[in-house]
Amino acid sequence: MKGSRKGPTPPQMQAWLDLESDEWKPAYPFDCVAVTNEVRETLLREQRGLCVYCGRRLKLDKPGSTYHIEHFRPQSDFKELSCDYTNLFLSCGLKDGAGKPSPTCGNVKGNWFEDACHIPPDYPNCVLRFRFRPC
């Protein structure tokens, strides 16, 4: 894990979040394709095109590749963070023979989360916990 250099909330996402009112609350999955696309592209750039967990190159346009917008702290237990950009990352996953996401990275992590067992994937938190050396 080399980490993601998180920037500020992308502009279109922030404008969408600012629409919150008594009648409408932002929720994930986003109900706006432009927001989803902007978040995906921004995360991809921040993560240098790599899965935030395993470092595999994310090829979003390659047939057979899948990815998902990963909630580091799961939505099931942290509903208040479901649309918090600081909690969002891109995670990889290849399709198995049946065309379903294979058990990799965020798919395996699922809704499991323990603060003591998880290293936040944002830079510099995660790089302080790992040492990288050339082979």
PDB file of N, CA, C and O in Angstrom, residues 29-67:
ATOM      1  N   PRO A  29     -25.213   4.933  -3.443  1.00  0.00           N
ATOM      2  CA  PRO A  29     -24.534   5.461  -4.618  1.00  0.00           C
ATOM      3  C   PRO A  29     -25.097   6.818  -5.029  1.00  0.00           C
ATOM      4  O   PRO A  29     -26.271   7.095  -4.844  1.00  0.00           O
ATOM      5  N   PHE A  30     -24.208   7.643  -5.566  1.00  0.00           N
ATOM      6  CA  PHE A  30     -24.592   8.981  -5.984  1.00  0.00           C
ATOM      7  C   PHE A  30     -25.699   8.903  -7.027  1.00  0.00           C
ATOM      8  O   PHE A  30     -25.673   8.051  -7.903  1.00  0.00           O
ATOM      9  N   ASP A  31     -26.651   9.818  -6.941  1.00  0.00           N
ATOM     10  CA  ASP A  31     -27.755   9.842  -7.902  1.00  0.00           C
ATOM     11  C   ASP A  31     -27.456  10.756  -9.092  1.00  0.00           C
ATOM     12  O   ASP A  31     -28.351  11.144  -9.829  1.00  0.00           O
ATOM     13  N   CYS A  32     -26.180  11.077  -9.277  1.00  0.00           N
ATOM     14  CA  CYS A  32     -25.764  11.966 -10.366  1.00  0.00           C
ATOM     15  C   CYS A  32     -24.548  11.355 -11.053  1.00  0.00           C
ATOM     16  O   CYS A  32     -23.487  11.202 -10.432  1.00  0.00           O
ATOM     17  N   VAL A  33     -24.693  10.995 -12.324  1.00  0.00           N
ATOM     18  CA  VAL A  33     -23.612  10.354 -13.075  1.00  0.00           C
ATOM     19  C   VAL A  33     -22.386  11.254 -13.146  1.00  0.00           C
ATOM     20  O   VAL A  33     -21.252  10.777 -13.034  1.00  0.00           O
ATOM     21  N   ALA A  34     -22.585  12.552 -13.296  1.00  0.00           N
ATOM     22  CA  ALA A  34     -21.450  13.475 -13.386  1.00  0.00           C
ATOM     23  C   ALA A  34     -20.627  13.456 -12.097  1.00  0.00           C
ATOM     24  O   ALA A  34     -19.397  13.512 -12.147  1.00  0.00           O
ATOM     25  N   VAL A  35     -21.280  13.338 -10.955  1.00  0.00           N
ATOM     26  CA  VAL A  35     -20.569  13.268  -9.676  1.00  0.00           C
ATOM     27  C   VAL A  35     -19.795  11.958  -9.586  1.00  0.00           C
ATOM     28  O   VAL A  35     -18.615  11.939  -9.229  1.00  0.00           O
ATOM     29  N   THR A  36     -20.435  10.854  -9.948  1.00  0.00           N
ATOM     30  CA  THR A  36     -19.768   9.548  -9.923  1.00  0.00           C
ATOM     31  C   THR A  36     -18.528   9.576 -10.810  1.00  0.00           C
ATOM     32  O   THR A  36     -17.447   9.135 -10.399  1.00  0.00           O
ATOM     33  N   ASN A  37     -18.667  10.094 -12.021  1.00  0.00           N
ATOM     34  CA  ASN A  37     -17.538  10.156 -12.961  1.00  0.00           C
ATOM     35  C   ASN A  37     -16.407  11.038 -12.425  1.00  0.00           C
ATOM     36  O   ASN A  37     -15.240  10.676 -12.509  1.00  0.00           O
ATOM     37  N   GLU A  38     -16.764  12.198 -11.871  1.00  0.00           N
ATOM     38  CA  GLU A  38     -15.750  13.103 -11.336  1.00  0.00           C
ATOM     39  C   GLU A  38     -15.012  12.461 -10.155  1.00  0.00           C
ATOM     40  O   GLU A  38     -13.782  12.524 -10.075  1.00  0.00           O
ATOM     41  N   VAL A  39     -15.747  11.826  -9.269  1.00  0.00           N
ATOM     42  CA  VAL A  39     -15.122  11.176  -8.111  1.00  0.00           C
ATOM     43  C   VAL A  39     -14.198  10.062  -8.587  1.00  0.00           C
ATOM     44  O   VAL A  39     -13.046   9.968  -8.144  1.00  0.00           O
ATOM     45  N   ARG A  40     -14.660   9.225  -9.504  1.00  0.00           N
ATOM     46  CA  ARG A  40     -13.834   8.129 -10.020  1.00  0.00           C
ATOM     47  C   ARG A  40     -12.547   8.654 -10.653  1.00  0.00           C
ATOM     48  O   ARG A  40     -11.458   8.175 -10.350  1.00  0.00           O
ATOM     49  N   GLU A  41     -12.657   9.651 -11.510  1.00  0.00           N
ATOM     50  CA  GLU A  41     -11.479  10.197 -12.188  1.00  0.00           C
ATOM     51  C   GLU A  41     -10.528  10.889 -11.205  1.00  0.00           C
ATOM     52  O   GLU A  41      -9.310  10.778 -11.338  1.00  0.00           O
ATOM     53  N   THR A  42     -11.067  11.592 -10.228  1.00  0.00           N
ATOM     54  CA  THR A  42     -10.222  12.271  -9.238  1.00  0.00           C
ATOM     55  C   THR A  42      -9.495  11.249  -8.376  1.00  0.00           C
ATOM     56  O   THR A  42      -8.295  11.379  -8.114  1.00  0.00           O
ATOM     57  N   LEU A  43     -10.210  10.213  -7.933  1.00  0.00           N
ATOM     58  CA  LEU A  43      -9.572   9.158  -7.135  1.00  0.00           C
ATOM     59  C   LEU A  43      -8.487   8.453  -7.944  1.00  0.00           C
ATOM     60  O   LEU A  43      -7.400   8.184  -7.429  1.00  0.00           O
ATOM     61  N   LEU A  44      -8.769   8.177  -9.197  1.00  0.00           N
ATOM     62  CA  LEU A  44      -7.787   7.512 -10.055  1.00  0.00           C
ATOM     63  C   LEU A  44      -6.504   8.347 -10.157  1.00  0.00           C
ATOM     64  O   LEU A  44      -5.398   7.824 -10.048  1.00  0.00           O
ATOM     65  N   ARG A  45      -6.656   9.645 -10.322  1.00  0.00           N
ATOM     66  CA  ARG A  45      -5.506  10.551 -10.414  1.00  0.00           C
ATOM     67  C   ARG A  45      -4.751  10.603  -9.076  1.00  0.00           C
ATOM     68  O   ARG A  45      -3.527  10.497  -9.040  1.00  0.00           O
ATOM     69  N   GLU A  46      -5.483  10.743  -7.970  1.00  0.00           N
ATOM     70  CA  GLU A  46      -4.847  10.810  -6.651  1.00  0.00           C
ATOM     71  C   GLU A  46      -4.091   9.526  -6.308  1.00  0.00           C
ATOM     72  O   GLU A  46      -3.073   9.562  -5.621  1.00  0.00           O
ATOM     73  N   GLN A  47      -4.600   8.406  -6.780  1.00  0.00           N
ATOM     74  CA  GLN A  47      -3.989   7.108  -6.486  1.00  0.00           C
ATOM     75  C   GLN A  47      -2.990   6.684  -7.554  1.00  0.00           C
ATOM     76  O   GLN A  47      -2.527   5.556  -7.559  1.00  0.00           O
ATOM     77  N   ARG A  48      -2.682   7.614  -8.462  1.00  0.00           N
ATOM     78  CA  ARG A  48      -1.717   7.352  -9.530  1.00  0.00           C
ATOM     79  C   ARG A  48      -2.099   6.129 -10.351  1.00  0.00           C
ATOM     80  O   ARG A  48      -1.248   5.354 -10.777  1.00  0.00           O
ATOM     81  N   GLY A  49      -3.413   5.911 -10.526  1.00  0.00           N
ATOM     82  CA  GLY A  49      -3.900   4.805 -11.356  1.00  0.00           C
ATOM     83  C   GLY A  49      -3.797   3.440 -10.704  1.00  0.00           C
ATOM     84  O   GLY A  49      -3.938   2.426 -11.381  1.00  0.00           O
ATOM     85  N   LEU A  50      -3.573   3.396  -9.379  1.00  0.00           N
ATOM     86  CA  LEU A  50      -3.369   2.127  -8.691  1.00  0.00           C
ATOM     87  C   LEU A  50      -4.480   1.840  -7.689  1.00  0.00           C
ATOM     88  O   LEU A  50      -5.032   2.761  -7.080  1.00  0.00           O
ATOM     89  N   CYS A  51      -4.744   0.555  -7.481  1.00  0.00           N
ATOM     90  CA  CYS A  51      -5.661   0.138  -6.421  1.00  0.00           C
ATOM     91  C   CYS A  51      -5.076   0.603  -5.095  1.00  0.00           C
ATOM     92  O   CYS A  51      -3.881   0.420  -4.837  1.00  0.00           O
ATOM     93  N   VAL A  52      -5.894   1.202  -4.265  1.00  0.00           N
ATOM     94  CA  VAL A  52      -5.396   1.753  -3.008  1.00  0.00           C
ATOM     95  C   VAL A  52      -4.884   0.669  -2.055  1.00  0.00           C
ATOM     96  O   VAL A  52      -4.049   0.941  -1.203  1.00  0.00           O
ATOM     97  N   TYR A  53      -5.324  -0.573  -2.228  1.00  0.00           N
ATOM     98  CA  TYR A  53      -4.899  -1.637  -1.322  1.00  0.00           C
ATOM     99  C   TYR A  53      -3.706  -2.436  -1.841  1.00  0.00           C
ATOM    100  O   TYR A  53      -2.704  -2.576  -1.163  1.00  0.00           O
ATOM    101  N   CYS A  54      -3.810  -2.978  -3.049  1.00  0.00           N
ATOM    102  CA  CYS A  54      -2.764  -3.895  -3.523  1.00  0.00           C
ATOM    103  C   CYS A  54      -1.763  -3.242  -4.473  1.00  0.00           C
ATOM    104  O   CYS A  54      -0.719  -3.818  -4.753  1.00  0.00           O
ATOM    105  N   GLY A  55      -2.079  -2.064  -5.000  1.00  0.00           N
ATOM    106  CA  GLY A  55      -1.167  -1.384  -5.908  1.00  0.00           C
ATOM    107  C   GLY A  55      -1.269  -1.843  -7.351  1.00  0.00           C
ATOM    108  O   GLY A  55      -0.500  -1.406  -8.197  1.00  0.00           O
ATOM    109  N   ARG A  56      -2.227  -2.731  -7.652  1.00  0.00           N
ATOM    110  CA  ARG A  56      -2.424  -3.192  -9.032  1.00  0.00           C
ATOM    111  C   ARG A  56      -2.918  -2.022  -9.879  1.00  0.00           C
ATOM    112  O   ARG A  56      -3.720  -1.211  -9.440  1.00  0.00           O
ATOM    113  N   ARG A  57      -2.415  -1.945 -11.116  1.00  0.00           N
ATOM    114  CA  ARG A  57      -2.830  -0.884 -12.038  1.00  0.00           C
ATOM    115  C   ARG A  57      -4.318  -1.039 -12.336  1.00  0.00           C
ATOM    116  O   ARG A  57      -4.784  -2.114 -12.661  1.00  0.00           O
ATOM    117  N   LEU A  58      -5.057   0.053 -12.189  1.00  0.00           N
ATOM    118  CA  LEU A  58      -6.483   0.064 -12.499  1.00  0.00           C
ATOM    119  C   LEU A  58      -6.659   0.448 -13.956  1.00  0.00           C
ATOM    120  O   LEU A  58      -6.253   1.533 -14.359  1.00  0.00           O
ATOM    121  N   LYS A  59      -7.207  -0.446 -14.730  1.00  0.00           N
ATOM    122  CA  LYS A  59      -7.473  -0.184 -16.143  1.00  0.00           C
ATOM    123  C   LYS A  59      -8.983  -0.156 -16.302  1.00  0.00           C
ATOM    124  O   LYS A  59      -9.617  -1.169 -16.581  1.00  0.00           O
ATOM    125  N   LEU A  60      -9.546   1.005 -16.089  1.00  0.00           N
ATOM    126  CA  LEU A  60     -10.991   1.130 -16.037  1.00  0.00           C
ATOM    127  C   LEU A  60     -11.662   0.886 -17.377  1.00  0.00           C
ATOM    128  O   LEU A  60     -12.830   0.566 -17.429  1.00  0.00           O
ATOM    129  N   ASP A  61     -10.909   1.033 -18.467  1.00  0.00           N
ATOM    130  CA  ASP A  61     -11.499   0.853 -19.787  1.00  0.00           C
ATOM    131  C   ASP A  61     -11.211  -0.528 -20.378  1.00  0.00           C
ATOM    132  O   ASP A  61     -11.634  -0.829 -21.484  1.00  0.00           O
ATOM    133  N   LYS A  62     -10.513  -1.403 -19.661  1.00  0.00           N
ATOM    134  CA  LYS A  62     -10.163  -2.727 -20.168  1.00  0.00           C
ATOM    135  C   LYS A  62     -11.295  -3.714 -19.888  1.00  0.00           C
ATOM    136  O   LYS A  62     -11.744  -3.841 -18.751  1.00  0.00           O
ATOM    137  N   PRO A  63     -11.779  -4.430 -20.919  1.00  0.00           N
ATOM    138  CA  PRO A  63     -12.826  -5.424 -20.698  1.00  0.00           C
ATOM    139  C   PRO A  63     -12.372  -6.470 -19.680  1.00  0.00           C
ATOM    140  O   PRO A  63     -11.233  -6.910 -19.695  1.00  0.00           O
ATOM    141  N   GLY A  64     -13.274  -6.834 -18.764  1.00  0.00           N
ATOM    142  CA  GLY A  64     -12.942  -7.820 -17.752  1.00  0.00           C
ATOM    143  C   GLY A  64     -12.433  -7.204 -16.461  1.00  0.00           C
ATOM    144  O   GLY A  64     -12.346  -7.870 -15.448  1.00  0.00           O
ATOM    145  N   SER A  65     -12.085  -5.922 -16.499  1.00  0.00           N
ATOM    146  CA  SER A  65     -11.635  -5.250 -15.285  1.00  0.00           C
ATOM    147  C   SER A  65     -12.824  -4.642 -14.567  1.00  0.00           C
ATOM    148  O   SER A  65     -13.761  -4.164 -15.202  1.00  0.00           O
ATOM    149  N   THR A  66     -12.756  -4.690 -13.290  1.00  0.00           N
ATOM    150  CA  THR A  66     -13.774  -4.007 -12.503  1.00  0.00           C
ATOM    151  C   THR A  66     -13.071  -3.181 -11.437  1.00  0.00           C
ATOM    152  O   THR A  66     -11.899  -3.364 -11.165  1.00  0.00           O
ATOM    153  N   TYR A  67     -13.790  -2.293 -10.868  1.00  0.00           N
ATOM    154  CA  TYR A  67     -13.302  -1.477  -9.765  1.00  0.00           C
ATOM    155  C   TYR A  67     -14.541  -1.058  -9.009  1.00  0.00           C
ATOM    156  O   TYR A  67     -15.668  -1.214  -9.480  1.00  0.00           O
TER     157      TYR A  67
END
